[in-house]
Coordinates of C-alpha atoms in Angstrom, one line a residue:
X21 CA -24.4 0.8 -18.9
X22 CA -26.4 -1.8 -20.9
X23 CA -23.4 -2.2 -23.2
X24 CA -21.0 -2.7 -20.3
X25 CA -23.3 -5.3 -18.7
X26 CA -23.5 -7.2 -22.0
X27 CA -19.7 -7.3 -22.3
X28 CA -19.5 -8.5 -18.7
X29 CA -21.9 -11.4 -19.5
X30 CA -20.0 -12.4 -22.6
X31 CA -16.7 -12.4 -20.7
X32 CA -18.2 -14.5 -17.9
X33 CA -19.5 -17.0 -20.4
X34 CA -16.3 -17.3 -22.3
X35 CA -13.8 -17.2 -19.5
X36 CA -12.1 -20.4 -20.4
X37 CA -12.3 -19.9 -24.2
X38 CA -9.1 -19.2 -26.2
X39 CA -8.8 -15.5 -27.2
X40 CA -6.1 -13.3 -28.7
X41 CA -3.6 -11.7 -26.3
X42 CA -3.4 -8.0 -25.6
X43 CA 0.0 -7.7 -27.3
X44 CA 2.5 -10.0 -28.9
X45 CA 6.1 -9.6 -27.9
X46 CA 8.9 -11.9 -26.8
X47 CA 8.7 -13.3 -23.2
X48 CA 12.1 -13.2 -21.6
X49 CA 13.0 -16.1 -19.4
X50 CA 15.2 -14.1 -17.0
X51 CA 12.6 -11.4 -16.5
X52 CA 9.9 -14.0 -16.0
X53 CA 12.0 -15.8 -13.4
X54 CA 12.8 -12.6 -11.5
X55 CA 9.1 -11.5 -11.5
X56 CA 7.9 -14.9 -10.2
X57 CA 10.3 -14.4 -7.3
X58 CA 9.3 -10.8 -6.8
X59 CA 5.6 -11.8 -6.7
X60 CA 6.4 -14.3 -3.9
X61 CA 8.3 -11.7 -2.0
X62 CA 5.5 -9.1 -2.2
X63 CA 2.8 -11.7 -1.1
X64 CA 5.1 -12.6 1.8
X65 CA 4.9 -8.9 2.9
X66 CA 1.3 -9.4 3.8
X67 CA 1.3 -13.0 5.0
X68 CA 3.1 -13.4 7.2
X69 CA 5.0 -10.1 7.2
X70 CA 2.3 -7.5 7.9
X71 CA 0.3 -10.0 9.9
X72 CA 3.2 -10.5 12.3
X73 CA 4.2 -6.8 12.3
X74 CA 0.7 -5.7 13.3
X75 CA 0.0 -8.6 15.6
X76 CA 3.1 -7.8 17.6
X77 CA 2.0 -4.3 18.3
X78 CA -1.5 -5.0 19.7
X79 CA -2.6 -6.4 23.0
X80 CA -2.6 -10.2 23.5
X81 CA -6.4 -10.4 23.4
X82 CA -6.4 -9.0 19.8
X83 CA -3.5 -10.8 18.2
X84 CA -5.5 -13.5 16.3
X85 CA -8.1 -10.9 15.2
X86 CA -5.3 -8.7 13.8
X87 CA -3.8 -11.5 11.9
X88 CA -7.2 -12.5 10.6
X89 CA -7.5 -9.1 8.9
X90 CA -4.3 -9.6 6.9
X91 CA -5.4 -13.1 6.0
X92 CA -8.9 -12.1 5.0
X93 CA -7.5 -9.2 2.8
X94 CA -5.3 -11.7 1.0
X95 CA -8.0 -14.2 0.0
X96 CA -10.8 -11.6 -0.5
X97 CA -8.8 -9.2 -2.6
X98 CA -7.3 -12.0 -4.7
X99 CA -10.7 -13.2 -5.9
X100 CA -12.0 -9.7 -6.6
X101 CA -8.8 -8.7 -8.4
X102 CA -9.0 -11.8 -10.7
X103 CA -12.8 -11.3 -11.3
X104 CA -12.8 -7.6 -12.2
X105 CA -10.2 -5.5 -10.3
X106 CA -7.3 -6.2 -12.7
X107 CA -9.4 -5.5 -15.8
X108 CA -10.6 -2.1 -14.5
X109 CA -7.1 -1.1 -13.4
X110 CA -4.9 -2.4 -16.2
X111 CA -6.9 -2.9 -19.4
X112 CA -7.5 -0.1 -21.8
X113 CA -6.0 3.4 -21.4
X114 CA -9.0 5.6 -20.6
X115 CA -8.3 8.6 -18.4
X116 CA -10.6 7.5 -15.5
X117 CA -11.0 3.7 -15.5
X118 CA -10.0 0.7 -17.5
X119 CA -12.2 -1.6 -19.5
X120 CA -14.0 -5.0 -19.0
X121 CA -11.7 -6.7 -21.6
X122 CA -10.1 -8.9 -18.9
X123 CA -13.0 -9.4 -16.6
X124 CA -12.8 -12.9 -15.1
X125 CA -9.3 -12.9 -16.8
X126 CA -11.2 -13.4 -20.1
X127 CA -8.7 -14.0 -23.0
X128 CA -5.6 -14.4 -20.8
X129 CA -3.6 -17.3 -22.2
X130 CA -0.1 -18.6 -21.2
X131 CA 1.5 -16.4 -23.8
X132 CA -0.6 -13.3 -23.4
X133 CA 1.5 -10.1 -22.8
X134 CA 0.3 -6.9 -21.3
X135 CA 1.5 -3.7 -23.1
X136 CA 2.6 -2.5 -19.6
X137 CA 5.1 -5.3 -19.1
X138 CA 6.2 -6.6 -22.5
X139 CA 8.7 -9.3 -21.5
X140 CA 6.7 -11.3 -19.0
X141 CA 3.4 -13.3 -19.3
X142 CA 0.4 -11.2 -18.6
X143 CA -0.8 -13.6 -16.0
X144 CA 2.4 -12.9 -14.0
X145 CA 1.9 -9.2 -14.4
X146 CA -1.7 -9.7 -13.2
X147 CA -0.8 -11.6 -10.0
X148 CA 2.2 -9.3 -9.2
X149 CA -0.2 -6.4 -9.3
X150 CA -2.6 -8.4 -7.2
X151 CA -0.1 -8.6 -4.3
X152 CA 0.1 -4.8 -4.3
X153 CA -3.7 -4.5 -4.0
X154 CA -3.7 -7.1 -1.1
X155 CA -1.2 -5.3 1.1
X156 CA -2.7 -1.9 0.4
X157 CA -6.1 -3.0 1.6
X158 CA -4.5 -4.8 4.6
X159 CA -2.5 -1.8 5.6
X160 CA -5.6 0.3 6.3
X161 CA -6.8 -2.0 9.1
X162 CA -3.8 -1.0 11.3
X163 CA -5.3 2.4 12.0
X164 CA -8.4 0.9 13.7
X165 CA -6.9 -2.1 15.3
X166 CA -8.5 -3.4 18.5
X167 CA -12.0 -2.1 17.7
X168 CA -13.2 -2.8 14.2
X169 CA -15.9 -5.5 13.7
X170 CA -14.7 -8.3 11.4
X171 CA -17.9 -8.4 9.3
X172 CA -17.6 -4.6 8.7
X173 CA -14.0 -5.1 7.7
X174 CA -14.8 -7.6 5.0
X175 CA -17.4 -5.4 3.4
X176 CA -15.0 -2.4 3.7
X177 CA -12.2 -4.4 2.0
X178 CA -14.4 -5.2 -1.0
X179 CA -15.7 -1.7 -1.5
X180 CA -12.4 0.1 -0.8
X181 CA -10.6 -2.1 -3.3
X182 CA -13.0 -1.4 -6.1
X183 CA -13.8 2.3 -5.4
X184 CA -10.4 3.6 -4.1
X185 CA -7.5 1.3 -5.0
X186 CA -8.5 0.3 -8.5
X187 CA -9.2 3.8 -9.8
X188 CA -6.0 5.2 -8.3
X189 CA -3.9 2.3 -9.7
X190 CA -5.4 3.0 -13.2
X191 CA -4.8 6.7 -12.9
X192 CA -1.1 6.3 -12.0
X193 CA 0.0 3.0 -13.6
X194 CA -2.7 1.9 -16.0
X195 CA -2.7 4.8 -18.6
X196 CA -5.0 7.1 -16.6
X197 CA -4.9 10.9 -16.3
X198 CA -2.3 11.1 -13.5
X199 CA 0.2 9.0 -15.4
X200 CA -0.3 10.9 -18.7
X201 CA 0.1 14.2 -16.8
X202 CA 3.5 13.1 -15.8
X203 CA 3.1 11.8 -12.2
X204 CA 5.9 9.3 -11.4
X205 CA 5.4 6.6 -8.8
X206 CA 7.8 3.7 -9.2
X207 CA 6.2 1.3 -6.8
X208 CA 3.3 2.8 -4.9
X209 CA 3.9 6.1 -3.0
X210 CA 0.5 7.3 -4.0
X211 CA -1.2 4.1 -5.1
X212 CA -0.3 2.2 -2.0
X213 CA 1.1 4.2 0.9
X214 CA -0.6 7.6 0.6
X215 CA -4.0 6.1 -0.2
X216 CA -3.8 3.6 2.6
X217 CA -2.6 6.2 5.1
X218 CA -5.3 8.7 4.3
X219 CA -7.9 6.0 4.5
X220 CA -6.6 4.9 7.8
X221 CA -6.7 8.4 9.2
X222 CA -10.2 8.8 8.0
X223 CA -11.3 5.5 9.6
X224 CA -9.6 6.4 12.9
X225 CA -11.5 9.7 13.1
X226 CA -14.8 8.2 12.1
X227 CA -14.7 5.1 14.3
X228 CA -13.1 6.8 17.2
X229 CA -10.4 6.0 19.7
X230 CA -9.8 2.7 21.4
X231 CA -11.4 2.3 24.8
X232 CA -8.8 3.6 27.4
X233 CA -6.8 5.5 24.8
X234 CA -4.6 8.1 26.6
X235 CA -5.1 6.8 30.1
X236 CA -4.8 3.0 30.0
X237 CA -1.8 0.8 29.1
X238 CA -2.2 -0.1 25.5
X239 CA 1.4 -1.3 25.1
X240 CA 2.3 -3.9 22.5
X241 CA 1.9 -7.5 23.5
X242 CA 5.0 -9.0 21.9
X243 CA 7.5 -6.9 20.0
X244 CA 9.4 -9.9 18.9
X245 CA 6.6 -10.7 16.5
X246 CA 6.8 -7.1 15.2
X247 CA 10.6 -7.4 14.7
X248 CA 10.1 -10.6 12.7
X249 CA 7.4 -9.0 10.7
X250 CA 9.7 -6.0 10.0
X251 CA 12.4 -8.4 8.7
X252 CA 9.9 -10.0 6.3
X253 CA 8.6 -6.7 5.1
X254 CA 12.2 -5.4 4.6
X255 CA 13.2 -8.4 2.5
X256 CA 9.8 -8.5 0.7
X257 CA 10.3 -4.8 -0.2
X258 CA 13.1 -5.9 -2.6
X259 CA 10.4 -7.5 -4.6
X260 CA 8.0 -4.7 -4.1
X261 CA 10.4 -2.0 -5.4
X262 CA 12.9 -4.1 -7.4
X263 CA 10.0 -6.0 -9.1
X264 CA 8.5 -2.7 -10.3
X265 CA 11.2 -2.6 -13.0
X266 CA 9.4 -5.6 -14.5
X267 CA 12.6 -7.2 -15.5
X268 CA 16.0 -8.6 -14.3
X269 CA 17.9 -5.5 -15.2
X270 CA 20.1 -2.7 -13.8
X271 CA 17.2 -0.5 -12.8
X272 CA 15.8 -3.3 -10.6
X273 CA 19.1 -3.6 -8.9
X274 CA 19.4 0.2 -8.3
X275 CA 15.9 0.2 -6.9
X276 CA 16.8 -2.6 -4.4
X277 CA 20.0 -0.8 -3.4
X278 CA 18.0 2.4 -2.9
X279 CA 15.4 0.5 -0.9
X280 CA 17.9 -1.0 1.5
X281 CA 19.8 2.1 2.1
X282 CA 16.7 4.2 2.7
X283 CA 15.4 1.7 5.2
X284 CA 18.7 1.7 7.1
X285 CA 18.9 5.5 7.1
X286 CA 15.3 5.7 8.3
X287 CA 16.0 3.4 11.2
X288 CA 19.1 5.2 12.2
X289 CA 17.4 8.6 12.1
X290 CA 14.4 7.5 14.1
X291 CA 16.6 5.8 16.7
X292 CA 18.7 8.9 17.1
X293 CA 15.7 11.2 17.5
X294 CA 14.2 9.0 20.1
X295 CA 17.5 8.6 21.9
X296 CA 17.8 12.4 22.0
X297 CA 14.2 13.2 23.0
X298 CA 13.4 10.3 25.3
X299 CA 16.8 9.1 26.6
X300 CA 16.6 5.6 25.2
X301 CA 16.3 4.0 21.7
X302 CA 13.4 1.7 21.6
X303 CA 13.0 -1.4 19.5
X304 CA 9.6 -0.1 18.4
X305 CA 11.2 3.1 17.2
X306 CA 13.9 1.3 15.2
X307 CA 11.4 -0.9 13.3
X308 CA 9.1 2.1 12.8
X309 CA 12.0 4.1 11.3
X310 CA 12.9 1.2 9.0
X311 CA 9.4 0.9 7.7
X312 CA 9.2 4.7 7.3
X313 CA 12.3 4.6 5.1
X314 CA 10.9 1.7 3.1
X315 CA 7.6 3.4 2.5
X316 CA 9.1 6.8 1.6
X317 CA 11.7 5.5 -0.9
X318 CA 9.0 3.4 -2.7
X319 CA 7.8 6.0 -5.3
X320 CA 11.4 7.2 -5.9
X321 CA 13.3 3.9 -5.8
X322 CA 13.6 3.5 -9.5
X323 CA 14.4 7.1 -10.2
X324 CA 17.2 8.0 -7.7
X325 CA 20.8 7.1 -7.0
X326 CA 21.9 5.3 -3.8
X327 CA 23.2 8.4 -1.9
X328 CA 20.0 10.3 -2.7
X329 CA 18.2 7.3 -1.2
X330 CA 20.1 7.7 2.0
X331 CA 19.0 11.3 2.2
X332 CA 15.4 10.3 1.5
X333 CA 15.7 7.8 4.3
X334 CA 16.9 10.5 6.8
X335 CA 14.1 12.8 5.8
X336 CA 11.6 9.9 6.1
X337 CA 12.8 9.0 9.6
X338 CA 12.5 12.6 10.7
X339 CA 9.1 13.5 9.2
X340 CA 7.5 10.2 10.2
X341 CA 8.9 10.4 13.7
X342 CA 7.3 13.9 14.0
X343 CA 4.0 12.7 12.6
X344 CA 3.8 9.8 15.0
X345 CA 4.6 11.9 18.0
X346 CA 3.9 15.6 17.9
X347 CA 1.3 15.6 15.1
X348 CA -0.6 12.7 16.5
X349 CA -0.8 14.2 20.0
X350 CA -1.6 17.6 18.6
X351 CA -4.7 16.4 16.8
X352 CA -5.6 13.6 19.2
X353 CA -6.5 10.9 16.7
X354 CA -6.0 7.3 17.6
X355 CA -4.2 5.8 14.6
X356 CA -3.5 2.6 16.5
X357 CA -0.5 1.3 14.5
X358 CA 0.5 4.6 12.9
X359 CA -0.6 3.8 9.4
X360 CA -1.0 7.5 8.6
X361 CA 2.1 8.6 10.5
X362 CA 4.4 6.1 8.7
X363 CA 2.7 5.1 5.5
X364 CA 0.6 8.2 4.7
X365 CA 3.3 10.7 5.5
X366 CA 6.0 8.5 4.0
X367 CA 4.0 8.2 0.7
X368 CA 3.4 11.9 0.7
X369 CA 7.0 12.8 1.3
X370 CA 8.5 10.2 -1.0
X371 CA 6.2 11.2 -3.9
X372 CA 7.3 14.8 -3.6
X373 CA 11.0 13.9 -3.2
X374 CA 10.8 11.8 -6.4
X375 CA 10.0 15.0 -8.2
X376 CA 13.1 16.7 -6.7
X377 CA 15.7 13.9 -7.0
X378 CA 14.7 12.0 -10.1
X379 CA 17.8 11.2 -12.2
X380 CA 17.0 11.0 -15.9
X381 CA 19.7 8.4 -16.7
X382 CA 17.8 5.8 -14.7
X383 CA 14.6 5.9 -16.8
X384 CA 15.9 6.4 -20.3
X385 CA 13.6 4.7 -22.9
X386 CA 12.9 5.0 -26.6
X387 CA 9.8 7.0 -25.7
X388 CA 11.7 9.3 -23.3
X389 CA 15.4 9.5 -24.5
X390 CA 16.3 11.9 -21.6
X391 CA 14.4 9.9 -18.9
X392 CA 12.4 11.5 -16.1
X393 CA 14.3 14.4 -14.7
X394 CA 13.5 16.0 -11.4
X395 CA 13.8 19.5 -10.0
X396 CA 17.6 19.2 -9.4
X397 CA 18.1 18.3 -13.0
X398 CA 16.3 21.4 -14.2
X399 CA 12.7 20.1 -14.5
X400 CA 10.5 22.0 -12.0
X401 CA 7.3 20.7 -13.7
X402 CA 8.0 17.2 -12.3
X403 CA 7.6 18.5 -8.7
X404 CA 4.4 20.2 -9.8
X405 CA 3.1 16.9 -11.2
X406 CA 4.0 15.1 -8.0
X407 CA 2.1 17.6 -5.9
X408 CA -0.9 17.2 -8.2
X409 CA -0.8 13.5 -7.8
X410 CA -0.6 13.8 -4.0
X411 CA -3.5 16.1 -3.8
X412 CA -5.8 14.0 -6.1
X413 CA -4.9 10.8 -4.4
X414 CA -5.4 12.2 -0.9
X415 CA -8.7 13.8 -1.6
X416 CA -10.1 10.7 -3.4
X417 CA -9.0 8.3 -0.8
X418 CA -10.2 10.4 2.1
X419 CA -13.6 11.2 0.6
X420 CA -14.4 7.8 -0.7
X421 CA -13.2 6.1 2.5
X422 CA -15.6 8.3 4.4
X423 CA -18.5 7.4 2.1
X424 CA -17.7 3.7 2.2
X425 CA -17.5 3.6 6.0
X426 CA -20.8 5.4 6.3
X427 CA -22.4 2.9 3.8
X428 CA -20.9 -0.1 5.7
X429 CA -22.1 1.4 9.0
X430 CA -25.6 1.5 7.6
X431 CA -25.4 -2.3 7.0
X432 CA -23.5 -3.5 10.1
X433 CA -22.0 -1.7 13.1
X434 CA -18.5 -0.6 12.3
X435 CA -17.3 -1.0 15.9
X436 CA -17.6 -3.9 18.3
X437 CA -19.6 -3.5 21.4
X438 CA -17.8 -2.1 24.5
X439 CA -18.0 -5.4 26.3
X440 CA -16.5 -7.2 23.3
X441 CA -13.7 -4.7 23.1
X442 CA -12.9 -5.3 26.8
X443 CA -13.1 -9.0 26.2
X444 CA -10.9 -8.8 23.2
X445 CA -11.6 -9.3 19.5
X446 CA -10.0 -12.8 19.4
X447 CA -12.8 -14.2 21.5
X448 CA -15.7 -11.8 20.6
X449 CA -15.1 -12.0 16.8
X450 CA -13.5 -15.4 16.2
X451 CA -14.2 -17.5 19.3
X452 CA -10.5 -18.2 19.8
X453 CA -7.8 -17.0 22.2
X454 CA -4.1 -17.3 22.8
X455 CA -3.4 -19.3 26.0

């Protein structure tokens, strides 16, 4: 511990000093240009994409408060990621956590290159990964929309980022034990969607249902906002999944094609199921199906062919529809904006399906001449590895989220007072309201 603190102090004191890069390789202009664009697309997914998507599905009195949560996650996570989160997630290759080598971005120069993305500047890799951390933290809030105290949310964001997201990102993407075991997750099935979904479900159970849940009208205020948010998320997902190839190459293109087709198939499937079971296809159902397809294809997007992506989208629409209807009613939890039903179940399903459908030809490299092959290409171990990754991620996120919420609750109340919930969070938490 003393040694770690000493390194932290030295890094803080020399943040702006010149230091050697992690690795020296050739920065490629095309890859860099694409990744700058992809970074912008992923940031757009949170502000304004997720902010509008969530705000359109809550009641009018909570619209600004819901948007404030996405905005706060953006600026709070950004600072913490630059200070220490990036270093712990993506420097070093220890099995459990990274190192303090990049704390306060110490030693990161204009020509530094991370060994994890060898053709773009390390600073670009750092901020690209930052946008993933931002949206993952912001996603969780949807499960407890309309009732979470803003001060508690800020503390939760900081703790959850450092104790849940950062370790899982390192385990899967940063050289940790899940990645070395063979778990594949192209763009965040475990790291983003499953971890956020399980955290949201845990928070929903712990904080309790909204006042009036089950017997009062809690219908969305303005689904036009949610549709606009869905469009921004859909387009932004091209950067989310396509950018995870870390280059302007064929694999990025295939990931984008898979993403779009899975989203379309998810939307069609959800629409058809709702039409069949309820007599009418709702706009809310269509956008939910699209997001289900997007979340489910995420871990498999760089490993599967386009027609396999369509099948994954159909499975996503079916399973997530079931989770948001029958499963939610069966267990009686109030996951306000279906974070677990869409993102949690989508991440779970997509991670397993990546182990089934992975096509070796899409991931050939000098280190792996045959690429990553799934169950259908004769590699059953890949499905075993995926199941292992799902179990570890789910257990860690659920347990640590419970502990974090209990700790935050000991500092400040997690939930707003009943009269504040009736008044609305816009006024009670921010002193503002839509007219």
